[in-house]
Amino acid sequence: MNVEVRCRPAYAMAYCRLDYQERVFVEREAMAAMSDHVHVAATTGGTGVARALFRQATVGEGALFSAYTAEVQDAWVALCPRTPGDIATVMIEPDDCLVVQAGSLLAYGEGVQPHVRYGGLRGILMREGLLFIKMSGSGIAVLSAYGGIERLELADGESLIVDTGHLVAFSDTMDYEVGPLGSIATSALTGEGLVSRFTGPGVVLIQTRAEAQLRSWLSPDRK
């Protein structure tokens, strides 16, 4: 699969070009246009009925995917994320898994395996609910963000603090902790809330806008 990102930076669209009989798994309702001779089928992005039901109940409808299969060479599918912003393509390697924030996984190619992973209390605090999506295998994953996407690489032992609302994805090899920025009083005064501290080596992808800020601006009285 070859992915070309157009209409950057604010309203990016990803064109996924497929070889004959190649498939791409796309987030529900993300398809904006596609060429002729592409077969579409609903799927959960995983295997097994129990696993599918578990994914739907815990991650939500966004975890459901559609499988687009090319019936001719060089067929394509154009994808748009649900929020305005950029799109990034990442290569998943067998020894380099990526943990993706729920809602940021726009599409992925054959050979990539998404796994729902229990996140415990840290998952609740980091707003992905109880689960993360761990991408393993070998192939291309297409990620979307609200705003631009910044890639930050950490050396061994190097640390980085990220506001949880700006987190898109991070390397599975990294250690991380979740808590307030400074004391609870300092966190309340600065308005930063909870942050995540990552320790390298690895990569962290962040987005330049946070959806919670947009929601609070649109509905300031909403609790």
PDB file of C-alpha atoms in Angstrom:
ATOM      1  CA  MET A   1       0.000   0.000   0.000  1.00  0.00           C
ATOM      2  CA  ASN A   2       1.180   3.483  -0.873  1.00  0.00           C
ATOM      3  CA  VAL A   3      -0.244   6.439   1.073  1.00  0.00           C
ATOM      4  CA  GLU A   4      -0.235  10.009  -0.242  1.00  0.00           C
ATOM      5  CA  VAL A   5      -1.383  12.804   2.085  1.00  0.00           C
ATOM      6  CA  ARG A   6      -2.915  15.869   0.431  1.00  0.00           C
ATOM      7  CA  CYS A   7      -4.737  19.061   1.498  1.00  0.00           C
ATOM      8  CA  ARG A   8      -2.336  19.710   4.341  1.00  0.00           C
ATOM      9  CA  PRO A   9      -1.996  20.990   6.936  1.00  0.00           C
ATOM     10  CA  ALA A  10      -5.418  21.841   8.351  1.00  0.00           C
ATOM     11  CA  TYR A  11      -7.708  19.495   6.419  1.00  0.00           C
ATOM     12  CA  ALA A  12      -5.531  16.590   5.397  1.00  0.00           C
ATOM     13  CA  MET A  13      -6.799  13.714   3.265  1.00  0.00           C
ATOM     14  CA  ALA A  14      -5.019  10.389   2.793  1.00  0.00           C
ATOM     15  CA  TYR A  15      -5.101   8.546  -0.547  1.00  0.00           C
ATOM     16  CA  CYS A  16      -4.387   4.851  -0.001  1.00  0.00           C
ATOM     17  CA  ARG A  17      -3.353   3.261  -3.305  1.00  0.00           C
ATOM     18  CA  LEU A  18      -3.623  -0.516  -3.421  1.00  0.00           C
ATOM     19  CA  ASP A  19      -2.201  -3.326  -5.479  1.00  0.00           C
ATOM     20  CA  TYR A  20      -4.531  -5.936  -6.942  1.00  0.00           C
ATOM     21  CA  GLN A  21      -6.267  -7.909  -4.146  1.00  0.00           C
ATOM     22  CA  GLU A  22      -4.583  -5.795  -1.455  1.00  0.00           C
ATOM     23  CA  ARG A  23      -6.691  -4.682   1.507  1.00  0.00           C
ATOM     24  CA  VAL A  24      -6.700  -1.663   3.769  1.00  0.00           C
ATOM     25  CA  PHE A  25      -8.664  -1.465   7.010  1.00  0.00           C
ATOM     26  CA  VAL A  26     -10.340   1.916   7.483  1.00  0.00           C
ATOM     27  CA  GLU A  27     -12.014   3.517  10.484  1.00  0.00           C
ATOM     28  CA  ARG A  28     -15.774   3.640  10.251  1.00  0.00           C
ATOM     29  CA  GLU A  29     -17.156   6.613   8.270  1.00  0.00           C
ATOM     30  CA  ALA A  30     -13.656   7.821   7.295  1.00  0.00           C
ATOM     31  CA  MET A  31     -13.989   7.094   3.547  1.00  0.00           C
ATOM     32  CA  ALA A  32     -14.497  10.318   1.568  1.00  0.00           C
ATOM     33  CA  ALA A  33     -14.119   8.926  -1.971  1.00  0.00           C
ATOM     34  CA  MET A  34     -12.792   5.865  -3.740  1.00  0.00           C
ATOM     35  CA  SER A  35     -12.096   4.612  -7.222  1.00  0.00           C
ATOM     36  CA  ASP A  36     -14.232   2.047  -8.976  1.00  0.00           C
ATOM     37  CA  HIS A  37     -13.589  -1.674  -8.521  1.00  0.00           C
ATOM     38  CA  VAL A  38     -13.029  -1.599  -4.767  1.00  0.00           C
ATOM     39  CA  HIS A  39     -14.866  -4.162  -2.654  1.00  0.00           C
ATOM     40  CA  VAL A  40     -16.052  -3.027   0.782  1.00  0.00           C
ATOM     41  CA  ALA A  41     -16.864  -5.264   3.738  1.00  0.00           C
ATOM     42  CA  ALA A  42     -17.545  -4.523   7.398  1.00  0.00           C
ATOM     43  CA  THR A  43     -15.066  -5.898   9.895  1.00  0.00           C
ATOM     44  CA  THR A  44     -13.961  -5.327  13.475  1.00  0.00           C
ATOM     45  CA  GLY A  45     -10.286  -5.166  12.592  1.00  0.00           C
ATOM     46  CA  GLY A  46      -9.613  -8.274  14.630  1.00  0.00           C
ATOM     47  CA  THR A  47     -10.435 -11.953  14.785  1.00  0.00           C
ATOM     48  CA  GLY A  48     -12.969 -13.828  16.864  1.00  0.00           C
ATOM     49  CA  VAL A  49     -16.549 -12.931  17.799  1.00  0.00           C
ATOM     50  CA  ALA A  50     -15.785 -12.515  21.493  1.00  0.00           C
ATOM     51  CA  ARG A  51     -12.898 -10.195  20.770  1.00  0.00           C
ATOM     52  CA  ALA A  52     -15.011  -8.170  18.349  1.00  0.00           C
ATOM     53  CA  LEU A  53     -17.788  -7.686  20.889  1.00  0.00           C
ATOM     54  CA  PHE A  54     -15.249  -6.773  23.557  1.00  0.00           C
ATOM     55  CA  ARG A  55     -13.686  -4.161  21.281  1.00  0.00           C
ATOM     56  CA  GLN A  56     -17.044  -2.642  20.417  1.00  0.00           C
ATOM     57  CA  ALA A  57     -18.201  -2.497  24.022  1.00  0.00           C
ATOM     58  CA  THR A  58     -15.019  -1.035  25.445  1.00  0.00           C
ATOM     59  CA  VAL A  59     -13.431   1.111  22.753  1.00  0.00           C
ATOM     60  CA  GLY A  60     -16.656   2.233  21.078  1.00  0.00           C
ATOM     61  CA  GLU A  61     -17.879   2.494  17.506  1.00  0.00           C
ATOM     62  CA  GLY A  62     -14.637   4.120  16.406  1.00  0.00           C
ATOM     63  CA  ALA A  63     -12.962   0.738  16.839  1.00  0.00           C
ATOM     64  CA  LEU A  64     -15.046  -0.763  14.029  1.00  0.00           C
ATOM     65  CA  PHE A  65     -13.347  -0.827  10.647  1.00  0.00           C
ATOM     66  CA  SER A  66     -14.241  -1.446   7.033  1.00  0.00           C
ATOM     67  CA  ALA A  67     -12.049  -3.581   4.790  1.00  0.00           C
ATOM     68  CA  TYR A  68     -11.455  -2.142   1.308  1.00  0.00           C
ATOM     69  CA  THR A  69     -10.063  -4.644  -1.216  1.00  0.00           C
ATOM     70  CA  ALA A  70      -8.728  -3.627  -4.620  1.00  0.00           C
ATOM     71  CA  GLU A  71     -10.248  -5.615  -7.480  1.00  0.00           C
ATOM     72  CA  VAL A  72      -7.877  -3.990  -9.982  1.00  0.00           C
ATOM     73  CA  GLN A  73      -4.307  -2.718  -9.818  1.00  0.00           C
ATOM     74  CA  ASP A  74      -3.797   0.789  -8.372  1.00  0.00           C
ATOM     75  CA  ALA A  75      -7.290   1.216  -6.973  1.00  0.00           C
ATOM     76  CA  TRP A  76      -7.509   3.865  -4.266  1.00  0.00           C
ATOM     77  CA  VAL A  77      -9.475   4.986  -1.216  1.00  0.00           C
ATOM     78  CA  ALA A  78      -9.433   8.602   0.052  1.00  0.00           C
ATOM     79  CA  LEU A  79      -9.786   9.033   3.805  1.00  0.00           C
ATOM     80  CA  CYS A  80     -10.683  12.008   5.986  1.00  0.00           C
ATOM     81  CA  PRO A  81     -10.492  12.084   9.807  1.00  0.00           C
ATOM     82  CA  ARG A  82     -13.381  13.273  11.952  1.00  0.00           C
ATOM     83  CA  THR A  83     -11.546  16.379  13.176  1.00  0.00           C
ATOM     84  CA  PRO A  84      -9.618  18.996  11.179  1.00  0.00           C
ATOM     85  CA  GLY A  85      -5.900  18.374  11.293  1.00  0.00           C
ATOM     86  CA  ASP A  86      -2.980  16.503   9.854  1.00  0.00           C
ATOM     87  CA  ILE A  87      -2.386  12.858   8.959  1.00  0.00           C
ATOM     88  CA  ALA A  88       0.803  10.878   9.523  1.00  0.00           C
ATOM     89  CA  THR A  89       1.870   7.522   8.128  1.00  0.00           C
ATOM     90  CA  VAL A  90       4.063   5.330  10.301  1.00  0.00           C
ATOM     91  CA  MET A  91       5.809   2.096   9.448  1.00  0.00           C
ATOM     92  CA  ILE A  92       5.153  -0.668  11.969  1.00  0.00           C
ATOM     93  CA  GLU A  93       8.093  -3.052  12.331  1.00  0.00           C
ATOM     94  CA  PRO A  94       8.085  -6.483  14.014  1.00  0.00           C
ATOM     95  CA  ASP A  95      10.392  -5.247  16.790  1.00  0.00           C
ATOM     96  CA  ASP A  96       8.950  -1.729  17.072  1.00  0.00           C
ATOM     97  CA  CYS A  97       5.315  -1.736  18.234  1.00  0.00           C
ATOM     98  CA  LEU A  98       3.336   1.499  18.542  1.00  0.00           C
ATOM     99  CA  VAL A  99       0.659   2.328  21.132  1.00  0.00           C
ATOM    100  CA  VAL A 100      -2.048   4.569  19.640  1.00  0.00           C
ATOM    101  CA  GLN A 101      -4.508   6.798  21.459  1.00  0.00           C
ATOM    102  CA  ALA A 102      -8.082   5.651  20.821  1.00  0.00           C
ATOM    103  CA  GLY A 103      -9.579   7.637  17.954  1.00  0.00           C
ATOM    104  CA  SER A 104      -6.261   8.432  16.258  1.00  0.00           C
ATOM    105  CA  LEU A 105      -6.055   5.229  14.218  1.00  0.00           C
ATOM    106  CA  LEU A 106      -7.445   6.132  10.796  1.00  0.00           C
ATOM    107  CA  ALA A 107      -6.361   3.078   8.791  1.00  0.00           C
ATOM    108  CA  TYR A 108      -3.802   0.301   8.560  1.00  0.00           C
ATOM    109  CA  GLY A 109      -2.577  -2.110   5.927  1.00  0.00           C
ATOM    110  CA  GLU A 110      -2.334  -5.861   5.753  1.00  0.00           C
ATOM    111  CA  GLY A 111       0.347  -7.282   7.990  1.00  0.00           C
ATOM    112  CA  VAL A 112      -0.441  -4.843  10.808  1.00  0.00           C
ATOM    113  CA  GLN A 113      -2.246  -6.279  13.827  1.00  0.00           C
ATOM    114  CA  PRO A 114      -4.168  -4.033  16.252  1.00  0.00           C
ATOM    115  CA  HIS A 115      -4.407  -5.393  19.784  1.00  0.00           C
ATOM    116  CA  VAL A 116      -6.634  -3.975  22.490  1.00  0.00           C
ATOM    117  CA  ARG A 117      -4.546  -3.720  25.627  1.00  0.00           C
ATOM    118  CA  TYR A 118      -5.770  -3.053  29.148  1.00  0.00           C
ATOM    119  CA  GLY A 119      -4.376   0.225  30.416  1.00  0.00           C
ATOM    120  CA  GLY A 120      -5.420   0.160  34.059  1.00  0.00           C
ATOM    121  CA  LEU A 121      -5.590   3.406  35.997  1.00  0.00           C
ATOM    122  CA  ARG A 122      -3.074   5.072  33.688  1.00  0.00           C
ATOM    123  CA  GLY A 123      -5.395   4.407  30.774  1.00  0.00           C
ATOM    124  CA  ILE A 124      -8.285   6.073  32.564  1.00  0.00           C
ATOM    125  CA  LEU A 125      -6.182   9.106  33.409  1.00  0.00           C
ATOM    126  CA  MET A 126      -4.838   9.382  29.870  1.00  0.00           C
ATOM    127  CA  ARG A 127      -8.428   9.534  28.513  1.00  0.00           C
ATOM    128  CA  GLU A 128      -8.253   6.393  26.381  1.00  0.00           C
ATOM    129  CA  GLY A 129     -10.634   4.754  28.828  1.00  0.00           C
ATOM    130  CA  LEU A 130      -9.374   1.381  30.017  1.00  0.00           C
ATOM    131  CA  LEU A 131      -7.726   0.431  26.762  1.00  0.00           C
ATOM    132  CA  PHE A 132      -4.968   1.310  24.340  1.00  0.00           C
ATOM    133  CA  ILE A 133      -4.569   0.097  20.773  1.00  0.00           C
ATOM    134  CA  LYS A 134      -1.210  -1.592  20.311  1.00  0.00           C
ATOM    135  CA  MET A 135      -0.082  -1.860  16.691  1.00  0.00           C
ATOM    136  CA  SER A 136       2.264  -4.752  15.934  1.00  0.00           C
ATOM    137  CA  GLY A 137       3.314  -6.793  12.906  1.00  0.00           C
ATOM    138  CA  SER A 138       4.722  -5.256   9.739  1.00  0.00           C
ATOM    139  CA  GLY A 139       3.152  -2.620   7.504  1.00  0.00           C
ATOM    140  CA  ILE A 140       1.754   0.905   7.325  1.00  0.00           C
ATOM    141  CA  ALA A 141      -0.544   2.558   9.866  1.00  0.00           C
ATOM    142  CA  VAL A 142      -2.280   5.865   9.126  1.00  0.00           C
ATOM    143  CA  LEU A 143      -2.811   8.155  12.112  1.00  0.00           C
ATOM    144  CA  SER A 144      -4.887  11.321  12.342  1.00  0.00           C
ATOM    145  CA  ALA A 145      -4.832  14.186  14.813  1.00  0.00           C
ATOM    146  CA  TYR A 146      -6.722  17.302  15.801  1.00  0.00           C
ATOM    147  CA  GLY A 147      -4.224  19.907  14.554  1.00  0.00           C
ATOM    148  CA  GLY A 148      -0.704  19.266  13.380  1.00  0.00           C
ATOM    149  CA  ILE A 149       1.387  16.231  14.317  1.00  0.00           C
ATOM    150  CA  GLU A 150       4.820  16.561  15.876  1.00  0.00           C
ATOM    151  CA  ARG A 151       7.249  13.631  16.137  1.00  0.00           C
ATOM    152  CA  LEU A 152       9.578  13.695  19.147  1.00  0.00           C
ATOM    153  CA  GLU A 153      12.391  11.171  19.483  1.00  0.00           C
ATOM    154  CA  LEU A 154      13.859  10.366  22.891  1.00  0.00           C
ATOM    155  CA  ALA A 155      17.286   8.911  23.528  1.00  0.00           C
ATOM    156  CA  ASP A 156      17.894   6.221  26.129  1.00  0.00           C
ATOM    157  CA  GLY A 157      17.079   7.685  29.545  1.00  0.00           C
ATOM    158  CA  GLU A 158      15.757  10.971  28.143  1.00  0.00           C
ATOM    159  CA  SER A 159      12.391  12.106  29.516  1.00  0.00           C
ATOM    160  CA  LEU A 160       9.507  14.106  28.070  1.00  0.00           C
ATOM    161  CA  ILE A 161       6.340  15.510  29.643  1.00  0.00           C
ATOM    162  CA  VAL A 162       3.200  15.577  27.473  1.00  0.00           C
ATOM    163  CA  ASP A 163      -0.248  16.925  28.274  1.00  0.00           C
ATOM    164  CA  THR A 164      -2.540  13.895  27.983  1.00  0.00           C
ATOM    165  CA  GLY A 165      -4.961  15.757  25.700  1.00  0.00           C
ATOM    166  CA  HIS A 166      -2.208  16.232  23.111  1.00  0.00           C
ATOM    167  CA  LEU A 167      -1.005  12.632  22.997  1.00  0.00           C
ATOM    168  CA  VAL A 168      -1.404  10.697  19.718  1.00  0.00           C
ATOM    169  CA  ALA A 169       0.909   7.672  19.996  1.00  0.00           C
ATOM    170  CA  PHE A 170       4.112   6.410  21.572  1.00  0.00           C
ATOM    171  CA  SER A 171       6.580   3.545  21.276  1.00  0.00           C
ATOM    172  CA  ASP A 172       5.684   0.445  23.241  1.00  0.00           C
ATOM    173  CA  THR A 173       9.275   0.237  24.520  1.00  0.00           C
ATOM    174  CA  MET A 174       8.907   3.393  26.614  1.00  0.00           C
ATOM    175  CA  ASP A 175       8.166   3.657  30.303  1.00  0.00           C
ATOM    176  CA  TYR A 176       5.575   6.260  31.293  1.00  0.00           C
ATOM    177  CA  GLU A 177       3.875   7.701  34.353  1.00  0.00           C
ATOM    178  CA  VAL A 178       0.716   9.794  34.680  1.00  0.00           C
ATOM    179  CA  GLY A 179       0.057  12.528  37.232  1.00  0.00           C
ATOM    180  CA  PRO A 180      -0.504  16.242  37.825  1.00  0.00           C
ATOM    181  CA  LEU A 181       2.001  18.838  36.641  1.00  0.00           C
ATOM    182  CA  GLY A 182       3.752  19.699  39.886  1.00  0.00           C
ATOM    183  CA  SER A 183       1.485  19.806  42.916  1.00  0.00           C
ATOM    184  CA  ILE A 184      -2.283  19.537  42.651  1.00  0.00           C
ATOM    185  CA  ALA A 185      -2.555  23.244  43.473  1.00  0.00           C
ATOM    186  CA  THR A 186      -0.052  24.151  40.744  1.00  0.00           C
ATOM    187  CA  SER A 187      -1.901  21.983  38.264  1.00  0.00           C
ATOM    188  CA  ALA A 188      -5.182  23.714  39.094  1.00  0.00           C
ATOM    189  CA  LEU A 189      -3.667  27.198  38.789  1.00  0.00           C
ATOM    190  CA  THR A 190      -1.914  26.526  35.478  1.00  0.00           C
ATOM    191  CA  GLY A 191      -4.885  24.661  34.027  1.00  0.00           C
ATOM    192  CA  GLU A 192      -2.614  21.933  32.671  1.00  0.00           C
ATOM    193  CA  GLY A 193      -4.364  19.062  34.435  1.00  0.00           C
ATOM    194  CA  LEU A 194      -2.801  15.629  34.066  1.00  0.00           C
ATOM    195  CA  VAL A 195       0.397  15.003  32.153  1.00  0.00           C
ATOM    196  CA  SER A 196       2.346  11.931  31.075  1.00  0.00           C
ATOM    197  CA  ARG A 197       6.082  11.537  31.604  1.00  0.00           C
ATOM    198  CA  PHE A 198       7.747   9.300  29.015  1.00  0.00           C
ATOM    199  CA  THR A 199      11.251   7.910  29.307  1.00  0.00           C
ATOM    200  CA  GLY A 200      13.182   6.843  26.213  1.00  0.00           C
ATOM    201  CA  PRO A 201      14.343   5.335  24.077  1.00  0.00           C
ATOM    202  CA  GLY A 202      11.408   5.730  21.747  1.00  0.00           C
ATOM    203  CA  VAL A 203       9.138   8.072  19.809  1.00  0.00           C
ATOM    204  CA  VAL A 204       6.182  10.170  20.958  1.00  0.00           C
ATOM    205  CA  LEU A 205       3.666  11.701  18.537  1.00  0.00           C
ATOM    206  CA  ILE A 206       1.705  14.703  19.799  1.00  0.00           C
ATOM    207  CA  GLN A 207      -1.028  16.862  18.289  1.00  0.00           C
ATOM    208  CA  THR A 208      -1.027  20.666  18.379  1.00  0.00           C
ATOM    209  CA  ARG A 209      -4.642  20.955  19.539  1.00  0.00           C
ATOM    210  CA  ALA A 210      -6.696  19.186  22.212  1.00  0.00           C
ATOM    211  CA  GLU A 211     -10.314  18.202  21.637  1.00  0.00           C
ATOM    212  CA  ALA A 212     -11.225  18.949  25.260  1.00  0.00           C
ATOM    213  CA  GLN A 213     -10.262  22.594  24.729  1.00  0.00           C
ATOM    214  CA  LEU A 214     -12.513  22.789  21.666  1.00  0.00           C
ATOM    215  CA  ARG A 215     -15.431  21.255  23.539  1.00  0.00           C
ATOM    216  CA  SER A 216     -15.001  23.659  26.467  1.00  0.00           C
ATOM    217  CA  TRP A 217     -14.884  26.613  24.052  1.00  0.00           C
ATOM    218  CA  LEU A 218     -18.020  25.511  22.200  1.00  0.00           C
ATOM    219  CA  SER A 219     -19.898  24.637  25.411  1.00  0.00           C
ATOM    220  CA  PRO A 220     -18.333  26.585  28.296  1.00  0.00           C
ATOM    221  CA  ASP A 221     -21.140  25.616  30.698  1.00  0.00           C
ATOM    222  CA  ARG A 222     -20.891  21.903  29.920  1.00  0.00           C
ATOM    223  CA  LYS A 223     -19.553  19.810  32.787  1.00  0.00           C
TER     224      LYS A 223
END
